[in-house]
Amino acid sequence: MITGKICGTGSYVPPRVMDNDDMAKLVDTNDEWIRERTGIARRHIAKEETTSWMAGQAAARAVEQSGIAPEEIDMIIVATSSSETIYPCAACEVQKEIGAVNAVGYDLNAACTGFVLGFNTAQAYIQAGIYRTILVAGAESMSHMIDWTDRGTCILFGDGAGAVLLRAQEGTPVRMAAHSDGKKGPALTGLSRHRKDWDLEEEEKNAYIQMDGQGVFKFAVRKVPEIIEEILEQSNVSLEEINYFILHQANRRIIEAVAKRLKTDISRFPMNLEEYANTSAATVPILLDEMNRKGMFKEGQKLIMAGFGAGLTWAGCLFEW
Ligand code: ACO
């Protein structure tokens, strides 16, 4: 069977760092509260970098590592909900940046679930034999989407980008699952501009991320274990066979609760949210790149990725390194 193997990973995070003490200068919060409730210590915040530029940097690093010529890339998918322009899409900017002249590019918006859905979409194209080489990136400038006076949300997010390059090879097909629950959309909303029927006050209120924190927490700790079990069941693979569970890095307590529900040791749930906070669609590919560059992956290892977020949406996949 043909499947898309990861043959290069890359990431970019802005050098500008804001730690929890910096946040305490902006809103009524403190390092202890943020660490205890979220596990976050710092976040990287873009200065001049744009979302598509950061995606381009991450993509260039993935392509360089793969040794594959940019001209061989057939498709570029950028998962983002915070690109600096609606069009041109970030994927076309990435195409220009890396010289992938033969690729078609488009963006995919599914908030924090975006990268995993982009990865699954790319696998579907490859496993169907339509394309051979696909670059998937997740890139976000969350700092533009948050109300910096709202302590309930501004402490949670950071900026950055990650990317993987997939190449068609013989192997075990990727198993995937994905769901949405549009009725729960109001639990997490962002940048609802351009509604002509709203007055200005309403528009201002809706301009930034608003979140029912506890609602999102409960959703994540229930739905992530469920989708992991769904994928394992359809793949006929046991929980014990999975080397790592690479989850969206929203909150340490969510990841710990998922591990507990699955009765699995937390050491199989790598985390880097202490350093980068929640970079939405970029968390999973940044973590993948870090683990890859540390040499944590070996051929044949079984990995599960899972994302969850606004929509509400949640998605996952099982693949072999
Ligand atoms: N610093 C200090 N105090 C704070 C802060 C802060 N930054 N934010 C809220 N508080 C206060 C509240 O005002 C409240 O005070 P009160 O008791 O006097 O009313 C108290 O802390 C408790 O507030 P809660 O909202 O109940 O705190 P909770 O324990 O639920 O933690 C959090 C909030 C961290 C947002 C949690 O609900 C959570 O992790 N939710 C998951 C949401 C998430 O991760 N979203 C990310 C985006 S979505 C995604 O990526 C999928």
Coordinates of C-alpha atoms and ligand atoms in Angstrom, one line a residue, residues 27-30 33-34 37-38 112-113 142 150-157 188 209 211-220 248-251 253-254 278 280 308-310 312-313, ligand 1:
V27 CA -3.0 41.7 33.4
D28 CA -3.8 40.7 37.0
T29 CA -2.1 37.3 37.0
N30 CA 1.0 35.6 38.2
W33 CA -1.4 30.6 38.7
I34 CA -0.5 30.2 35.0
R37 CA -3.5 25.8 35.7
T38 CA -1.9 25.4 32.3
C112 CA -6.3 24.1 16.7
T113 CA -7.3 20.9 14.8
M142 CA -2.3 34.1 17.9
D150 CA -8.4 39.5 29.1
R151 CA -6.4 37.4 31.6
G152 CA -8.7 34.4 31.0
T153 CA -7.3 34.0 27.4
C154 CA -4.2 36.1 26.7
I155 CA -2.0 34.0 28.9
L156 CA -2.7 30.8 26.9
F157 CA -1.4 31.6 23.5
L188 CA -14.7 29.1 21.4
I209 CA -10.9 35.0 21.0
M211 CA -13.8 31.0 25.3
D212 CA -15.7 29.0 27.8
G213 CA -12.5 27.6 29.3
Q214 CA -14.1 24.9 31.4
G215 CA -16.4 23.9 28.6
V216 CA -13.4 23.5 26.2
F217 CA -11.5 21.6 28.9
K218 CA -14.3 19.1 29.5
F219 CA -14.8 18.6 25.7
A220 CA -11.1 17.9 25.2
H248 CA -2.3 19.5 20.5
Q249 CA -0.4 21.5 23.2
A250 CA -3.2 23.5 24.7
N251 CA -2.8 22.8 28.4
R253 CA -3.8 19.4 32.6
I254 CA -5.7 18.4 29.5
N278 CA -0.8 27.2 22.7
S280 CA -3.1 26.5 17.8
F308 CA -9.0 19.6 19.1
G309 CA -10.3 23.0 19.1
A310 CA -12.8 25.6 17.8
L312 CA -15.8 22.4 17.8
T313 CA -13.6 20.0 15.9
Ligands
ACO1 N1 -4.6 34.7 36.4 C1 -5.2 34.7 37.6 N2 -6.4 34.4 37.8 C2 -7.2 34.1 36.7 C3 -6.7 34.1 35.4 C4 -5.3 34.4 35.3 N3 -4.7 34.4 34.1 N4 -7.6 33.7 34.6 C5 -8.7 33.5 35.3 N5 -8.5 33.7 36.6 C6 -9.4 33.6 37.7 C7 -10.8 33.7 37.4 O1 -11.2 35.0 37.3 C8 -11.5 33.0 38.5 O2 -11.6 33.8 39.6 P1 -12.8 33.8 40.6 O3 -12.8 32.4 41.2 O4 -12.5 34.8 41.5 O5 -14.0 34.0 39.7 C9 -10.5 31.8 38.8 O6 -9.2 32.3 38.3 C10 -10.9 30.5 38.2 O7 -11.2 30.7 36.9 P2 -11.6 29.5 35.9 O8 -11.9 30.1 34.6 O9 -12.6 28.7 36.6 O10 -10.2 28.7 35.9 P3 -9.9 27.3 35.4 O11 -9.4 26.4 36.4 O12 -11.0 26.7 34.6 O13 -8.7 27.6 34.4 C11 -8.3 27.7 32.0 C12 -8.9 28.4 33.3 C13 -6.8 27.6 32.3 C14 -8.6 28.5 30.8 C15 -8.9 26.3 31.9 O14 -10.3 26.4 31.9 C16 -8.5 25.6 30.7 O15 -7.4 25.2 30.5 N6 -9.4 25.4 29.7 C17 -9.1 24.8 28.5 C18 -9.2 25.8 27.5 C19 -8.0 25.9 26.6 O16 -7.0 25.3 26.8 N7 -8.2 26.6 25.6 C20 -7.2 26.9 24.6 C21 -7.8 27.3 23.4 S1 -8.7 26.1 22.7 C22 -7.8 24.9 22.2 O17 -6.6 25.1 22.0 C23 -8.5 23.7 22.0

